[in-house]
Short mmCIF file of N, CA, C and O in Angstrom, two decimals:
data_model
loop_
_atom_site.label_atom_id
_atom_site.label_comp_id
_atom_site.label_asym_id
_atom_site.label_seq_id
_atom_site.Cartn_x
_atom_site.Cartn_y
_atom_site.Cartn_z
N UNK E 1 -10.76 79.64 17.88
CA UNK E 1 -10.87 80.79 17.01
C UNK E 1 -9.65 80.88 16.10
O UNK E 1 -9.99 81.11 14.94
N UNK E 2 -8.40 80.78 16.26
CA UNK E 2 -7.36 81.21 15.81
C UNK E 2 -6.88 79.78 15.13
O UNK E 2 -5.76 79.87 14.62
N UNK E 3 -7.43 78.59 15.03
CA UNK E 3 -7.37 77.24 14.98
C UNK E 3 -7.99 77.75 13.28
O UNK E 3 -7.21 77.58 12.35
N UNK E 4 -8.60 78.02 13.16
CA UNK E 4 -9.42 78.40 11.65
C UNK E 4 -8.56 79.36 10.68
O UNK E 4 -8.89 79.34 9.50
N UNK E 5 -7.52 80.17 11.05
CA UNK E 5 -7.13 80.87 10.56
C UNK E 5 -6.01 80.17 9.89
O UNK E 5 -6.20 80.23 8.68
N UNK E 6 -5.02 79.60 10.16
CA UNK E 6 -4.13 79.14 10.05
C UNK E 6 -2.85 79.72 9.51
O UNK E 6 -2.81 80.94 9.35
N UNK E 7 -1.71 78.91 9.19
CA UNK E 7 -0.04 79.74 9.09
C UNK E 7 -0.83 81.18 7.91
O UNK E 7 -0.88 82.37 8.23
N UNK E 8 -1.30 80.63 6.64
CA UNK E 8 -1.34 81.97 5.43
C UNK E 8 -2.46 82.78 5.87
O UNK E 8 -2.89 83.59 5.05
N UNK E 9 -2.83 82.74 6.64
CA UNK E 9 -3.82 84.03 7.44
C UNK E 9 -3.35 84.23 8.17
O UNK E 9 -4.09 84.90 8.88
N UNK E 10 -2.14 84.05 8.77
CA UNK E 10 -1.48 84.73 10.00
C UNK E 10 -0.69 85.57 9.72
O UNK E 10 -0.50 86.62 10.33
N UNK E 11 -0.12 85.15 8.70
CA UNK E 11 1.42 86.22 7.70
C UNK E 11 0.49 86.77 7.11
O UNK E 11 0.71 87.97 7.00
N UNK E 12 -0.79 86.33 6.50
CA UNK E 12 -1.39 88.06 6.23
C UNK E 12 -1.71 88.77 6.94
O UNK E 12 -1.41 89.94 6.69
N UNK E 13 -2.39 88.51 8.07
CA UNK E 13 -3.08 89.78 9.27
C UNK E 13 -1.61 90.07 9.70
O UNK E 13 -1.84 91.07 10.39
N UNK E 14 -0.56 89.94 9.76
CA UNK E 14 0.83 90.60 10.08
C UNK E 14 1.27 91.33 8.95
O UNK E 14 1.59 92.49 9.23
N UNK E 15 1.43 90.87 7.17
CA UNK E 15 1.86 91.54 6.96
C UNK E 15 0.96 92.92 6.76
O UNK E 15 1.41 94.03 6.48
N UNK E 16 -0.05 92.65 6.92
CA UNK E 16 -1.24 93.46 6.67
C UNK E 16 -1.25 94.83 8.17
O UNK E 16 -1.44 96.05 8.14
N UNK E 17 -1.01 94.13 8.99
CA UNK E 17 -0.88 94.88 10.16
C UNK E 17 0.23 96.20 10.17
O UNK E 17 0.01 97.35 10.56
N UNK E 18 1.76 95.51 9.49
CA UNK E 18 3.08 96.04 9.35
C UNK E 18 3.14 97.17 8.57
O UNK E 18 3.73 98.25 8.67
N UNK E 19 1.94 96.40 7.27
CA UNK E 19 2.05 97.85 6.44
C UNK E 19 0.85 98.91 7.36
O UNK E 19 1.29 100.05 7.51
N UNK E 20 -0.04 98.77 7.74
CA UNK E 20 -1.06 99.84 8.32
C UNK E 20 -0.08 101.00 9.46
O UNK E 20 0.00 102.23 9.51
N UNK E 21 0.76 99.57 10.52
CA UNK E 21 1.25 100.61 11.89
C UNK E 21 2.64 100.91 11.80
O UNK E 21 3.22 101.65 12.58
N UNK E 22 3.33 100.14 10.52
CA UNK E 22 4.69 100.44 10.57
C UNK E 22 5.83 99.74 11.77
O UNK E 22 5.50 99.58 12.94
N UNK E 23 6.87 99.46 11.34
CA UNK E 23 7.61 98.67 11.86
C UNK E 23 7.92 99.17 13.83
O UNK E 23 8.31 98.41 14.72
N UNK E 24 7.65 100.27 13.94
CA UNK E 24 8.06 101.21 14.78
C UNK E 24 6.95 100.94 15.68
O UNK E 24 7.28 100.73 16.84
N UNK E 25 5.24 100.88 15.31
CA UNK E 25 4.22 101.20 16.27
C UNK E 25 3.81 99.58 16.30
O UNK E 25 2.81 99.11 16.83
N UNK E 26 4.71 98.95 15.67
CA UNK E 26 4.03 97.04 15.90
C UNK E 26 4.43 97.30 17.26
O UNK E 26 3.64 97.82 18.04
N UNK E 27 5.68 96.95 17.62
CA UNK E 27 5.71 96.56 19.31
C UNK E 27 4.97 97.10 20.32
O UNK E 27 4.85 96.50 21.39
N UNK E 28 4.52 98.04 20.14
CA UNK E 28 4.10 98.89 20.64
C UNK E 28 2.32 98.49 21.07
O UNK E 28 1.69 98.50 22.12
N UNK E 29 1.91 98.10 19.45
CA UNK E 29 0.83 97.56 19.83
C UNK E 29 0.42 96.55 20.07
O UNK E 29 -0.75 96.39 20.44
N UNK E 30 1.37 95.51 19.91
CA UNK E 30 1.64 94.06 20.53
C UNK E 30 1.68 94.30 22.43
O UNK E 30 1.40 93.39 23.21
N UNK E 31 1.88 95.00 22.64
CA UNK E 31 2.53 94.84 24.09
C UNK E 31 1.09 95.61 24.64
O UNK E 31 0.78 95.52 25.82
N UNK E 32 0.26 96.34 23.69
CA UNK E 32 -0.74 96.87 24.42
C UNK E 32 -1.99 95.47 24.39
O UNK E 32 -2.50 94.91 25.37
N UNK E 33 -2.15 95.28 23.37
CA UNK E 33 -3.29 94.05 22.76
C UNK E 33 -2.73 92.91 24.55
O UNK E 33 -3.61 92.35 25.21
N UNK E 34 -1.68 92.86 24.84
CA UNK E 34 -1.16 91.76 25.73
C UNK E 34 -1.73 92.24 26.90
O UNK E 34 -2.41 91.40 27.50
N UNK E 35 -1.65 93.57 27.52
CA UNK E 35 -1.77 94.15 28.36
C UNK E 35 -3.35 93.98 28.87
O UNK E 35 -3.87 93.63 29.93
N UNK E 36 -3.95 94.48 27.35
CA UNK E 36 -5.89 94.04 27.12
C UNK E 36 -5.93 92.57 27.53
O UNK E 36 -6.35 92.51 28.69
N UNK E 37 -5.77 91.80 27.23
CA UNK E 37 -6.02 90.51 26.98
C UNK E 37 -5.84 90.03 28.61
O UNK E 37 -6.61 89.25 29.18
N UNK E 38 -4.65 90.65 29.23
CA UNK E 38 -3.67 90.53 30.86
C UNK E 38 -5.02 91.01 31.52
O UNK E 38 -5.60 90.01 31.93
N UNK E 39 -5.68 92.05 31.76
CA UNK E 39 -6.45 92.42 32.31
C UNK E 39 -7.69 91.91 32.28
O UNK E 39 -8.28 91.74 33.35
N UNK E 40 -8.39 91.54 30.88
CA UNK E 40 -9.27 91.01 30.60
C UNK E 40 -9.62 89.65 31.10
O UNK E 40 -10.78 89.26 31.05
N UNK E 41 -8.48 88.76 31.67
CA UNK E 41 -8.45 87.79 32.09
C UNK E 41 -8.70 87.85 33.45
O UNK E 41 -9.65 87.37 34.07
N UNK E 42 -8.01 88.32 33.74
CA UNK E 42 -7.93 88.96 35.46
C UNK E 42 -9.33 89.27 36.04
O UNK E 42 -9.69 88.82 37.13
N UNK E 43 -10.03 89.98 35.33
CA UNK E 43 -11.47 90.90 35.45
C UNK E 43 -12.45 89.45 35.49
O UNK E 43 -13.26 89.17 36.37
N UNK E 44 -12.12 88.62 34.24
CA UNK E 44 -13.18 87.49 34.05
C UNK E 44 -12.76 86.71 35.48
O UNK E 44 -13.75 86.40 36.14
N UNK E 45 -11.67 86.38 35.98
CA UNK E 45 -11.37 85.13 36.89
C UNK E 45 -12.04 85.95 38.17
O UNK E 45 -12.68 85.23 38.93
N UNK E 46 -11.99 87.16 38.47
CA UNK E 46 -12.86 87.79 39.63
C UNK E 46 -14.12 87.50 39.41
O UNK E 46 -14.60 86.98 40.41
N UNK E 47 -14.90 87.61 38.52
CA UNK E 47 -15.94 87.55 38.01
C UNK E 47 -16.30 86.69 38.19
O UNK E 47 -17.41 86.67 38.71
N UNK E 48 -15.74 85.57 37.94
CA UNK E 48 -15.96 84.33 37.96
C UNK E 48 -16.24 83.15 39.36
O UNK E 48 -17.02 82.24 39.64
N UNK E 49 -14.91 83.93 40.06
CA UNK E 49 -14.93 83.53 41.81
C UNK E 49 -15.57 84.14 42.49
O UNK E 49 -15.80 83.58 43.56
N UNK E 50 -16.31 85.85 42.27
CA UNK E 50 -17.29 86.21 43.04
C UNK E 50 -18.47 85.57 42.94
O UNK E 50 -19.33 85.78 43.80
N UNK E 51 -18.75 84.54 41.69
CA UNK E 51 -20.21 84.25 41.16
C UNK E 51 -19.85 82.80 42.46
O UNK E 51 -20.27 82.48 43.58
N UNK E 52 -19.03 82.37 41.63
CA UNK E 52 -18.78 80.81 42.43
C UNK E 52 -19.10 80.93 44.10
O UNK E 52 -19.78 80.14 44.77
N UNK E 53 -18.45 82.09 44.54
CA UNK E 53 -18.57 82.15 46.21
C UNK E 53 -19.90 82.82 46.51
O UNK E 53 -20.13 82.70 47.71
N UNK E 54 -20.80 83.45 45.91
CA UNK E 54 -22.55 83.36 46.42
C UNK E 54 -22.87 81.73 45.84
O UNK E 54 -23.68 80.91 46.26
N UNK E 55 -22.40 81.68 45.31
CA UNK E 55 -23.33 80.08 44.58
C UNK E 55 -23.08 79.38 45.88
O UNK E 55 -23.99 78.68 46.34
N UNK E 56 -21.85 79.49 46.58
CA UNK E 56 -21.30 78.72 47.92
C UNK E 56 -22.22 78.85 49.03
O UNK E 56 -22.73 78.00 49.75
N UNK E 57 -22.34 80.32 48.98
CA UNK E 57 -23.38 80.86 50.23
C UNK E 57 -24.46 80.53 49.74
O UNK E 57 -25.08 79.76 50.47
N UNK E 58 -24.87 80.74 48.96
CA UNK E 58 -26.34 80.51 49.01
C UNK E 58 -26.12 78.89 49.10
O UNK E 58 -26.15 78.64 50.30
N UNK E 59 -25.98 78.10 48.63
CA UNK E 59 -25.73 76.48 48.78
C UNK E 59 -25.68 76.26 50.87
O UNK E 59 -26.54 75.75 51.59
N UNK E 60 -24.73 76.72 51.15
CA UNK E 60 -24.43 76.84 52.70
C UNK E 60 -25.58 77.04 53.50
O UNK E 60 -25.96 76.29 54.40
N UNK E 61 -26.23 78.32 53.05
CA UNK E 61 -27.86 78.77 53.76
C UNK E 61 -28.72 78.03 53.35
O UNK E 61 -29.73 78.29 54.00
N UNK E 62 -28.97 77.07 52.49
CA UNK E 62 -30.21 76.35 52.00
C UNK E 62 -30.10 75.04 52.90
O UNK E 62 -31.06 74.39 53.31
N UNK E 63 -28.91 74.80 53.09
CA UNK E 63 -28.41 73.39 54.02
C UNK E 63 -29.10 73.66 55.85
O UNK E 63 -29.76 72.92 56.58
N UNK E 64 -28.43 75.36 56.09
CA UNK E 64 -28.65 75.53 57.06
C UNK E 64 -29.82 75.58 57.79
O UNK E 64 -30.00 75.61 59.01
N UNK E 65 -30.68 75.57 56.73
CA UNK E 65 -32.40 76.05 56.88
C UNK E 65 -33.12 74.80 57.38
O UNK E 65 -34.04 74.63 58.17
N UNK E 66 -32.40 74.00 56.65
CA UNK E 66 -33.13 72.34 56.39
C UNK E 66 -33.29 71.90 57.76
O UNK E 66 -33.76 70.79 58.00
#
């Protein structure tokens, strides 16, 4: 995604950003966007290992049946 944008679309969505939130509310919303992204990851990798561990069980019980 961010592979398409490249260096002169990056210094624009920043400077573009700088003028909207001001020098004061950037960090601010940098550290929140991180926080989203921190969690969002977290949520998917549960998500992800609860799916994987029925796929296990059920795999385990189909063996057991046989």
């Amino acid at each position: 995604m961010l592979t398409n944008i490249g260096i002169p679309g990056l210094v624009l969505i920043l400077v573009i950003a700088l003028i909207i939130f001001g020098p004061k509310k950037l960090p601010e919303l940098g550290k929140a966007v991180g926080q989203t992204l921190r969690e969002f990851k977290s949520s998917t990798r549960e998500l992800t290992d609860d799916v994987m561990e029925e796929f296990e069980d059920d795999k385990s019980k189909s063996k057991s049946k046989k």
